[in-house]
Amino acid sequence: MASRVELSRSGAQVEELDDGLRITGGRALQGATHRTYADHRIAMTMGIAGLVATGETTIQSAQTASVSYPTFWDDLGSLGEGA
C-alpha cells in the first residue's frame, strides 16, 4: 500500500491491515522525498506529515492535491512558518 510505504519513508511505524493502517505513535518523523502515485490523498497526507517532520520534506507531483482540494497548498502554507 502506497500510504504505508510513504509514511514509513519518513520513519513512521506503520502496519498494513486488511481494512486500513495502524500507525503507532511516539516516533519523530524525518523529512524525506515522497511519491504521490498520482493520488491526491497521498499528496495531502505527506504534506501534513511534513509539517511535523524534522528536516526537509519534498513531495513529487504535489499538484495532484488539486484534484479534490485546489487550494490545499495555499491553505497549508497559511498555517505558519515551515508549512
PDB file of C-alpha atoms in Angstrom:
ATOM      1  CA  MET A   1       0.000   0.000   0.000  1.00  0.00           C
ATOM      2  CA  ALA A   2       1.441   3.328  -1.095  1.00  0.00           C
ATOM      3  CA  SER A   3       0.433   5.175   2.085  1.00  0.00           C
ATOM      4  CA  ARG A   4       2.344   2.687   4.235  1.00  0.00           C
ATOM      5  CA  VAL A   5       5.413   2.936   2.019  1.00  0.00           C
ATOM      6  CA  GLU A   6       5.470   6.727   2.059  1.00  0.00           C
ATOM      7  CA  LEU A   7       4.783   7.158   5.777  1.00  0.00           C
ATOM      8  CA  SER A   8       7.466   4.568   6.529  1.00  0.00           C
ATOM      9  CA  ARG A   9       9.880   6.548   4.363  1.00  0.00           C
ATOM     10  CA  SER A  10       9.625   9.315   6.995  1.00  0.00           C
ATOM     11  CA  GLY A  11      10.218   6.879   9.836  1.00  0.00           C
ATOM     12  CA  ALA A  12       6.630   6.195  10.908  1.00  0.00           C
ATOM     13  CA  GLN A  13       5.882   2.784  12.369  1.00  0.00           C
ATOM     14  CA  VAL A  14       3.067   1.595  10.101  1.00  0.00           C
ATOM     15  CA  GLU A  15       1.339  -1.763   9.952  1.00  0.00           C
ATOM     16  CA  GLU A  16      -0.880  -2.603   6.997  1.00  0.00           C
ATOM     17  CA  LEU A  17      -4.197  -4.215   7.951  1.00  0.00           C
ATOM     18  CA  ASP A  18      -6.903  -5.761   5.774  1.00  0.00           C
ATOM     19  CA  ASP A  19      -9.069  -2.675   6.212  1.00  0.00           C
ATOM     20  CA  GLY A  20      -6.529   0.118   6.678  1.00  0.00           C
ATOM     21  CA  LEU A  21      -3.371   1.068   8.523  1.00  0.00           C
ATOM     22  CA  ARG A  22      -2.250   1.022  12.137  1.00  0.00           C
ATOM     23  CA  ILE A  23       0.175   3.831  12.901  1.00  0.00           C
ATOM     24  CA  THR A  24       1.961   3.597  16.238  1.00  0.00           C
ATOM     25  CA  GLY A  25       2.891   6.966  17.683  1.00  0.00           C
ATOM     26  CA  GLY A  26       5.881   8.025  19.693  1.00  0.00           C
ATOM     27  CA  ARG A  27       8.380   8.311  16.853  1.00  0.00           C
ATOM     28  CA  ALA A  28       9.544  11.598  15.417  1.00  0.00           C
ATOM     29  CA  LEU A  29       9.118  11.838  11.650  1.00  0.00           C
ATOM     30  CA  GLN A  30      12.084  12.668   9.447  1.00  0.00           C
ATOM     31  CA  GLY A  31      11.948  14.666   6.247  1.00  0.00           C
ATOM     32  CA  ALA A  32      12.058  12.616   3.067  1.00  0.00           C
ATOM     33  CA  THR A  33      11.241  12.723  -0.626  1.00  0.00           C
ATOM     34  CA  HIS A  34       7.802  11.254  -1.237  1.00  0.00           C
ATOM     35  CA  ARG A  35       5.975   9.977  -4.298  1.00  0.00           C
ATOM     36  CA  THR A  36       2.249  10.625  -4.649  1.00  0.00           C
ATOM     37  CA  TYR A  37       1.480   7.822  -7.099  1.00  0.00           C
ATOM     38  CA  ALA A  38      -0.797  10.435  -8.745  1.00  0.00           C
ATOM     39  CA  ASP A  39      -3.068  10.184  -5.673  1.00  0.00           C
ATOM     40  CA  HIS A  40      -4.327  13.446  -4.178  1.00  0.00           C
ATOM     41  CA  ARG A  41      -4.849  11.825  -0.777  1.00  0.00           C
ATOM     42  CA  ILE A  42      -1.224  10.751  -0.521  1.00  0.00           C
ATOM     43  CA  ALA A  43      -0.029  14.205  -1.588  1.00  0.00           C
ATOM     44  CA  MET A  44      -2.033  15.848   1.186  1.00  0.00           C
ATOM     45  CA  THR A  45      -1.087  13.225   3.787  1.00  0.00           C
ATOM     46  CA  MET A  46       2.609  13.714   3.097  1.00  0.00           C
ATOM     47  CA  GLY A  47       2.178  17.491   3.185  1.00  0.00           C
ATOM     48  CA  ILE A  48       0.673  17.319   6.649  1.00  0.00           C
ATOM     49  CA  ALA A  49       3.283  14.808   7.820  1.00  0.00           C
ATOM     50  CA  GLY A  50       5.960  17.174   6.539  1.00  0.00           C
ATOM     51  CA  LEU A  51       4.724  19.867   8.924  1.00  0.00           C
ATOM     52  CA  VAL A  52       5.923  17.868  11.919  1.00  0.00           C
ATOM     53  CA  ALA A  53       8.912  16.143  10.323  1.00  0.00           C
ATOM     54  CA  THR A  54      12.466  17.128  11.152  1.00  0.00           C
ATOM     55  CA  GLY A  55      14.337  18.153   8.030  1.00  0.00           C
ATOM     56  CA  GLU A  56      13.123  18.854   4.532  1.00  0.00           C
ATOM     57  CA  THR A  57      10.128  17.090   3.022  1.00  0.00           C
ATOM     58  CA  THR A  58       9.766  17.008  -0.755  1.00  0.00           C
ATOM     59  CA  ILE A  59       6.603  15.776  -2.438  1.00  0.00           C
ATOM     60  CA  GLN A  60       6.905  14.794  -6.064  1.00  0.00           C
ATOM     61  CA  SER A  61       3.846  15.694  -8.177  1.00  0.00           C
ATOM     62  CA  ALA A  62       2.405  17.659  -5.256  1.00  0.00           C
ATOM     63  CA  GLN A  63      -0.039  19.371  -7.614  1.00  0.00           C
ATOM     64  CA  THR A  64      -2.171  16.203  -7.580  1.00  0.00           C
ATOM     65  CA  ALA A  65      -3.743  17.548  -4.365  1.00  0.00           C
ATOM     66  CA  SER A  66      -5.739  19.952  -6.529  1.00  0.00           C
ATOM     67  CA  VAL A  67      -7.962  17.078  -7.709  1.00  0.00           C
ATOM     68  CA  SER A  68     -10.025  17.346  -4.535  1.00  0.00           C
ATOM     69  CA  TYR A  69      -8.696  20.482  -2.827  1.00  0.00           C
ATOM     70  CA  PRO A  70      -7.408  23.108  -5.273  1.00  0.00           C
ATOM     71  CA  THR A  71      -6.186  25.474  -2.546  1.00  0.00           C
ATOM     72  CA  PHE A  72      -4.654  22.825  -0.282  1.00  0.00           C
ATOM     73  CA  TRP A  73      -1.054  24.039  -0.541  1.00  0.00           C
ATOM     74  CA  ASP A  74      -2.034  27.688  -0.074  1.00  0.00           C
ATOM     75  CA  ASP A  75      -4.149  26.805   2.943  1.00  0.00           C
ATOM     76  CA  LEU A  76      -1.435  24.598   4.410  1.00  0.00           C
ATOM     77  CA  GLY A  77       1.099  27.389   3.909  1.00  0.00           C
ATOM     78  CA  SER A  78      -1.158  29.832   5.747  1.00  0.00           C
ATOM     79  CA  LEU A  79      -0.765  27.786   8.931  1.00  0.00           C
ATOM     80  CA  GLY A  80       2.584  29.383   9.588  1.00  0.00           C
ATOM     81  CA  GLU A  81       6.296  29.144   9.104  1.00  0.00           C
ATOM     82  CA  GLY A  82       7.549  25.803   7.923  1.00  0.00           C
ATOM     83  CA  ALA A  83       4.320  24.926   6.165  1.00  0.00           C
TER      84      ALA A  83
END
